[in-house]
């Protein structure tokens, strides 16, 4: 099956610093990548959708200047949390799809972010 | 947008069967997915339904009725490792997934 990796799996940072999370599709070309956030005991909430080579589309309430998304190639997307604060602490999960409308989304293993 | 409802928790005995129901209201239906998520891990794909009927995959089956906005996931011959959260997700015509809050299944010996 399709494999999606995420790095790092866990990160702890100080308030005010920026953190970059990488999402890679290892054995397929991901024309679309999705970024989700999940707080404890809650479901996944879509933050943004990115297509290779174009700007990301952000969901309502998600600050695009705070959560920078780059989808530079068909196998790599990055999410940078800028000037992180404790309320940004969460489980960030990416998913990738070859065909957004017709194909299954395959999820990465997630990144646990803790902001002190 | 989507409005997806599923029970919060279910408990069952090892070897038994459990059915997790999911109801949804959608502005543009393009498929329903079930994912399994263990604590602290990302969701893993279980099943996909886009047409009415039952899809069977080993111990797991999923059913869809589009006219009723209803799906269920059936887990048979429960094993301890099946203890997890099960997420119902609906895809819209733009390709976006909306997730239910998840059903935590606890399997007891």
mmCIF file of C-alpha atoms in Angstrom:
data_model
loop_
_atom_site.group_PDB
_atom_site.id
_atom_site.type_symbol
_atom_site.label_atom_id
_atom_site.label_comp_id
_atom_site.label_asym_id
_atom_site.label_seq_id
_atom_site.Cartn_x
_atom_site.Cartn_y
_atom_site.Cartn_z
ATOM 1 C CA UNK A 1 0.000 0.000 0.000
ATOM 2 C CA UNK A 2 0.908 3.661 -0.212
ATOM 3 C CA UNK A 3 3.324 4.898 2.439
ATOM 4 C CA UNK A 4 3.507 8.400 3.843
ATOM 5 C CA UNK A 5 6.220 9.443 6.263
ATOM 6 C CA UNK A 6 6.395 12.402 8.599
ATOM 7 C CA UNK A 7 9.361 13.945 10.341
ATOM 8 C CA UNK A 8 9.907 14.589 13.157
ATOM 9 C CA UNK A 9 7.594 12.268 15.063
ATOM 10 C CA UNK A 10 7.901 14.336 18.200
ATOM 11 C CA UNK A 11 9.166 17.840 18.880
ATOM 12 C CA UNK A 12 9.373 20.021 21.958
ATOM 13 C CA UNK A 13 10.148 23.688 21.492
ATOM 14 C CA UNK A 14 10.134 26.954 23.372
ATOM 15 C CA UNK A 15 7.382 29.499 22.920
ATOM 16 C CA UNK A 16 8.173 31.921 20.114
ATOM 17 C CA UNK A 17 10.256 29.548 18.019
ATOM 18 C CA UNK A 18 9.306 28.060 14.653
ATOM 19 C CA UNK A 19 8.954 24.376 13.898
ATOM 20 C CA UNK A 20 9.016 22.688 10.495
ATOM 21 C CA UNK A 21 7.276 19.368 9.867
ATOM 22 C CA UNK A 22 7.942 17.362 6.721
ATOM 23 C CA UNK A 23 5.497 15.035 4.992
ATOM 24 C CA UNK A 24 6.686 12.689 2.245
ATOM 25 C CA UNK A 25 4.904 10.218 0.022
ATOM 26 C CA UNK A 26 7.414 7.398 -0.390
ATOM 27 C CA UNK A 27 6.045 5.269 -3.208
ATOM 28 C CA UNK A 28 3.576 7.402 -5.102
ATOM 29 C CA UNK A 29 3.173 10.902 -6.446
ATOM 30 C CA UNK A 30 0.952 12.988 -4.241
ATOM 31 C CA UNK A 31 -0.688 15.712 -6.263
ATOM 32 C CA UNK A 32 -2.565 16.782 -3.142
ATOM 33 C CA UNK A 33 -1.452 16.808 0.467
ATOM 34 C CA UNK A 34 -3.611 17.618 3.444
ATOM 35 C CA UNK A 35 -2.642 18.879 6.895
ATOM 36 C CA UNK A 36 -4.776 18.048 9.916
ATOM 37 C CA UNK A 37 -4.610 18.886 13.598
ATOM 38 C CA UNK A 38 -5.967 16.696 16.353
ATOM 39 C CA UNK A 39 -6.378 17.758 19.980
ATOM 40 C CA UNK A 40 -6.689 15.099 22.713
ATOM 41 C CA UNK A 41 -9.875 13.044 22.516
ATOM 42 C CA UNK A 42 -11.050 14.999 19.484
ATOM 43 C CA UNK A 43 -11.270 14.111 15.844
ATOM 44 C CA UNK A 44 -9.088 15.318 13.025
ATOM 45 C CA UNK A 45 -9.665 18.870 11.861
ATOM 46 C CA UNK A 46 -8.507 19.823 8.398
ATOM 47 C CA UNK A 47 -6.194 22.826 8.467
ATOM 48 C CA UNK A 48 -5.238 23.208 4.841
ATOM 49 C CA UNK A 49 -4.961 21.512 1.489
ATOM 50 C CA UNK A 50 -2.049 21.915 -0.865
ATOM 51 C CA UNK A 51 -1.547 20.975 -4.475
ATOM 52 C CA UNK A 52 1.950 20.625 -5.867
ATOM 53 C CA UNK A 53 3.291 23.890 -7.179
ATOM 54 C CA UNK A 54 0.423 26.078 -6.010
ATOM 55 C CA UNK A 55 -0.543 27.950 -2.872
ATOM 56 C CA UNK A 56 -2.275 26.087 -0.091
ATOM 57 C CA UNK A 57 -5.976 26.519 0.616
ATOM 58 C CA UNK A 58 -6.636 27.137 4.288
ATOM 59 C CA UNK A 59 -9.749 26.245 6.229
ATOM 60 C CA UNK A 60 -11.704 28.975 7.931
ATOM 61 C CA UNK A 61 -10.073 30.028 11.175
ATOM 62 C CA UNK A 62 -6.598 28.765 10.285
ATOM 63 C CA UNK A 63 -4.036 31.577 9.996
ATOM 64 C CA UNK A 64 -2.037 31.184 6.827
ATOM 65 C CA UNK A 65 0.761 33.426 8.113
ATOM 66 C CA UNK A 66 1.166 31.285 11.186
ATOM 67 C CA UNK A 67 0.964 27.892 9.502
ATOM 68 C CA UNK A 68 3.127 28.109 6.398
ATOM 69 C CA UNK A 69 2.672 25.289 3.917
ATOM 70 C CA UNK A 70 4.953 24.519 1.022
ATOM 71 C CA UNK A 71 4.308 21.757 -1.504
ATOM 72 C CA UNK A 72 7.349 22.055 -3.722
ATOM 73 C CA UNK A 73 7.337 18.591 -5.250
ATOM 74 C CA UNK A 74 5.016 15.649 -5.827
ATOM 75 C CA UNK A 75 6.503 13.823 -2.872
ATOM 76 C CA UNK A 76 7.131 16.511 -0.266
ATOM 77 C CA UNK A 77 5.069 19.027 1.657
ATOM 78 C CA UNK A 78 6.176 21.006 4.701
ATOM 79 C CA UNK A 79 4.219 22.708 7.450
ATOM 80 C CA UNK A 80 5.999 25.408 9.442
ATOM 81 C CA UNK A 81 4.417 26.565 12.663
ATOM 82 C CA UNK A 82 5.782 30.073 13.112
ATOM 83 C CA UNK A 83 6.173 31.736 16.512
ATOM 84 C CA UNK A 84 4.677 28.722 18.232
ATOM 85 C CA UNK A 85 2.724 29.156 21.460
ATOM 86 C CA UNK A 86 1.530 26.588 24.015
ATOM 87 C CA UNK A 87 -1.955 26.585 22.479
ATOM 88 C CA UNK A 88 -0.375 25.258 19.251
ATOM 89 C CA UNK A 89 0.594 22.071 21.078
ATOM 90 C CA UNK A 90 -1.226 19.299 19.243
ATOM 91 C CA UNK A 91 -0.889 16.216 17.073
ATOM 92 C CA UNK A 92 -0.279 17.277 13.470
ATOM 93 C CA UNK A 93 -1.032 14.705 10.793
ATOM 94 C CA UNK A 94 -0.504 14.926 7.065
ATOM 95 C CA UNK A 95 -2.136 12.846 4.386
ATOM 96 C CA UNK A 96 -1.420 12.444 0.717
ATOM 97 C CA UNK A 97 -3.460 11.497 -2.294
ATOM 98 C CA UNK A 98 -2.663 10.878 -5.925
ATOM 99 C CA UNK A 99 -6.145 11.939 -6.961
ATOM 100 C CA UNK A 100 -7.941 14.161 -4.503
ATOM 101 C CA UNK A 101 -11.429 13.385 -5.751
ATOM 102 C CA UNK A 102 -11.140 9.698 -6.566
ATOM 103 C CA UNK A 103 -8.284 8.281 -4.477
ATOM 104 C CA UNK A 104 -7.958 7.339 -0.819
ATOM 105 C CA UNK A 105 -6.013 9.656 1.468
ATOM 106 C CA UNK A 106 -3.054 7.924 3.088
ATOM 107 C CA UNK A 107 -1.958 9.292 6.417
ATOM 108 C CA UNK A 108 1.490 9.888 7.814
ATOM 109 C CA UNK A 109 2.349 8.720 11.347
ATOM 110 C CA UNK A 110 1.815 12.183 12.823
ATOM 111 C CA UNK A 111 3.974 14.697 14.696
ATOM 112 C CA UNK A 112 3.417 15.417 18.359
ATOM 113 C CA UNK A 113 4.252 19.099 18.967
ATOM 114 C CA UNK A 114 4.689 20.388 22.508
ATOM 115 C CA UNK A 115 5.332 24.097 22.974
ATOM 116 C CA UNK A 116 6.658 25.055 26.391
ATOM 117 C CA UNK B 1 -20.333 21.082 4.837
ATOM 118 C CA UNK B 2 -20.765 17.751 6.556
ATOM 119 C CA UNK B 3 -22.429 16.785 9.828
ATOM 120 C CA UNK B 4 -21.245 13.376 10.970
ATOM 121 C CA UNK B 5 -22.483 11.507 14.031
ATOM 122 C CA UNK B 6 -21.184 8.300 15.590
ATOM 123 C CA UNK B 7 -21.352 6.919 19.123
ATOM 124 C CA UNK B 8 -18.634 7.980 21.521
ATOM 125 C CA UNK B 9 -17.818 4.626 23.077
ATOM 126 C CA UNK B 10 -18.584 0.933 22.724
ATOM 127 C CA UNK B 11 -17.420 -2.059 24.730
ATOM 128 C CA UNK B 12 -17.456 -5.681 23.621
ATOM 129 C CA UNK B 13 -15.992 -9.038 24.535
ATOM 130 C CA UNK B 14 -13.163 -10.766 22.714
ATOM 131 C CA UNK B 15 -14.574 -12.960 19.942
ATOM 132 C CA UNK B 16 -17.825 -11.010 19.718
ATOM 133 C CA UNK B 17 -19.201 -8.730 16.993
ATOM 134 C CA UNK B 18 -19.583 -4.973 17.237
ATOM 135 C CA UNK B 19 -21.395 -2.617 14.863
ATOM 136 C CA UNK B 20 -20.474 1.046 14.783
ATOM 137 C CA UNK B 21 -23.096 3.276 13.191
ATOM 138 C CA UNK B 22 -22.438 6.556 11.420
ATOM 139 C CA UNK B 23 -24.994 9.021 10.135
ATOM 140 C CA UNK B 24 -24.161 12.002 8.005
ATOM 141 C CA UNK B 25 -25.634 15.019 6.295
ATOM 142 C CA UNK B 26 -23.692 16.303 3.351
ATOM 143 C CA UNK B 27 -23.862 18.969 0.685
ATOM 144 C CA UNK B 28 -22.023 16.837 -1.852
ATOM 145 C CA UNK B 29 -21.337 13.158 -1.233
ATOM 146 C CA UNK B 30 -18.324 11.508 -2.821
ATOM 147 C CA UNK B 31 -17.629 8.478 -0.694
ATOM 148 C CA UNK B 32 -17.464 7.335 2.919
ATOM 149 C CA UNK B 33 -14.356 6.020 4.633
ATOM 150 C CA UNK B 34 -13.678 4.173 7.849
ATOM 151 C CA UNK B 35 -10.326 4.558 9.562
ATOM 152 C CA UNK B 36 -8.847 2.909 12.639
ATOM 153 C CA UNK B 37 -6.740 5.015 14.975
ATOM 154 C CA UNK B 38 -4.769 3.728 17.938
ATOM 155 C CA UNK B 39 -3.903 6.213 20.664
ATOM 156 C CA UNK B 40 -1.063 8.512 19.646
ATOM 157 C CA UNK B 41 -0.946 7.186 16.104
ATOM 158 C CA UNK B 42 -2.274 8.340 12.764
ATOM 159 C CA UNK B 43 -5.412 6.828 11.228
ATOM 160 C CA UNK B 44 -5.093 3.754 9.056
ATOM 161 C CA UNK B 45 -7.492 3.084 6.198
ATOM 162 C CA UNK B 46 -10.033 0.310 6.745
ATOM 163 C CA UNK B 47 -12.740 0.611 4.118
ATOM 164 C CA UNK B 48 -14.364 2.742 1.458
ATOM 165 C CA UNK B 49 -17.964 2.849 0.223
ATOM 166 C CA UNK B 50 -19.302 5.017 -2.558
ATOM 167 C CA UNK B 51 -22.205 2.847 -3.740
ATOM 168 C CA UNK B 52 -24.983 1.393 -1.602
ATOM 169 C CA UNK B 53 -24.350 -2.000 -0.130
ATOM 170 C CA UNK B 54 -21.909 -4.042 1.865
ATOM 171 C CA UNK B 55 -18.146 -4.174 1.374
ATOM 172 C CA UNK B 56 -16.457 -7.095 3.119
ATOM 173 C CA UNK B 57 -12.780 -7.258 3.941
ATOM 174 C CA UNK B 58 -11.825 -10.116 6.196
ATOM 175 C CA UNK B 59 -13.123 -9.515 9.716
ATOM 176 C CA UNK B 60 -14.256 -5.991 8.828
ATOM 177 C CA UNK B 61 -17.299 -5.050 6.746
ATOM 178 C CA UNK B 62 -18.780 -1.671 5.935
ATOM 179 C CA UNK B 63 -22.255 -0.829 4.740
ATOM 180 C CA UNK B 64 -23.619 2.288 3.070
ATOM 181 C CA UNK B 65 -27.100 3.628 2.361
ATOM 182 C CA UNK B 66 -26.832 6.955 0.572
ATOM 183 C CA UNK B 67 -30.566 7.650 0.659
ATOM 184 C CA UNK B 68 -30.546 7.325 4.450
ATOM 185 C CA UNK B 69 -27.186 9.033 5.015
ATOM 186 C CA UNK B 70 -26.133 5.995 6.997
ATOM 187 C CA UNK B 71 -23.168 3.679 7.246
ATOM 188 C CA UNK B 72 -21.948 1.067 9.665
ATOM 189 C CA UNK B 73 -18.664 -0.687 10.308
ATOM 190 C CA UNK B 74 -18.954 -4.280 11.466
ATOM 191 C CA UNK B 75 -16.081 -5.834 13.356
ATOM 192 C CA UNK B 76 -16.279 -9.621 13.696
ATOM 193 C CA UNK B 77 -14.313 -12.060 15.867
ATOM 194 C CA UNK B 78 -13.042 -9.197 17.975
ATOM 195 C CA UNK B 79 -9.443 -9.337 19.142
ATOM 196 C CA UNK B 80 -7.759 -7.333 21.872
ATOM 197 C CA UNK B 81 -5.747 -5.451 19.258
ATOM 198 C CA UNK B 82 -9.016 -4.101 17.810
ATOM 199 C CA UNK B 83 -9.290 -1.775 20.818
ATOM 200 C CA UNK B 84 -8.948 1.612 19.129
ATOM 201 C CA UNK B 85 -10.870 4.623 17.919
ATOM 202 C CA UNK B 86 -12.833 4.160 14.685
ATOM 203 C CA UNK B 87 -13.377 7.229 12.565
ATOM 204 C CA UNK B 88 -16.141 7.685 10.027
ATOM 205 C CA UNK B 89 -15.183 10.205 7.324
ATOM 206 C CA UNK B 90 -17.209 11.596 4.441
ATOM 207 C CA UNK B 91 -15.605 12.967 1.296
ATOM 208 C CA UNK B 92 -17.235 15.777 -0.628
ATOM 209 C CA UNK B 93 -17.120 16.460 -4.332
ATOM 210 C CA UNK B 94 -14.073 18.716 -3.861
ATOM 211 C CA UNK B 95 -12.159 15.817 -2.354
ATOM 212 C CA UNK B 96 -12.105 17.058 1.245
ATOM 213 C CA UNK B 97 -12.639 14.613 4.118
ATOM 214 C CA UNK B 98 -14.737 15.509 7.145
ATOM 215 C CA UNK B 99 -14.318 13.275 10.149
ATOM 216 C CA UNK B 100 -16.716 12.228 12.845
ATOM 217 C CA UNK B 101 -15.543 12.494 16.437
ATOM 218 C CA UNK B 102 -14.650 8.817 16.500
ATOM 219 C CA UNK B 103 -15.949 5.798 18.393
ATOM 220 C CA UNK B 104 -13.656 4.325 21.024
ATOM 221 C CA UNK B 105 -14.022 0.545 21.056
ATOM 222 C CA UNK B 106 -12.776 -1.333 24.087
ATOM 223 C CA UNK B 107 -12.385 -5.093 23.757
ATOM 224 C CA UNK B 108 -12.453 -7.024 27.016
ATOM 225 C CA UNK B 109 -11.175 -10.539 27.627
#
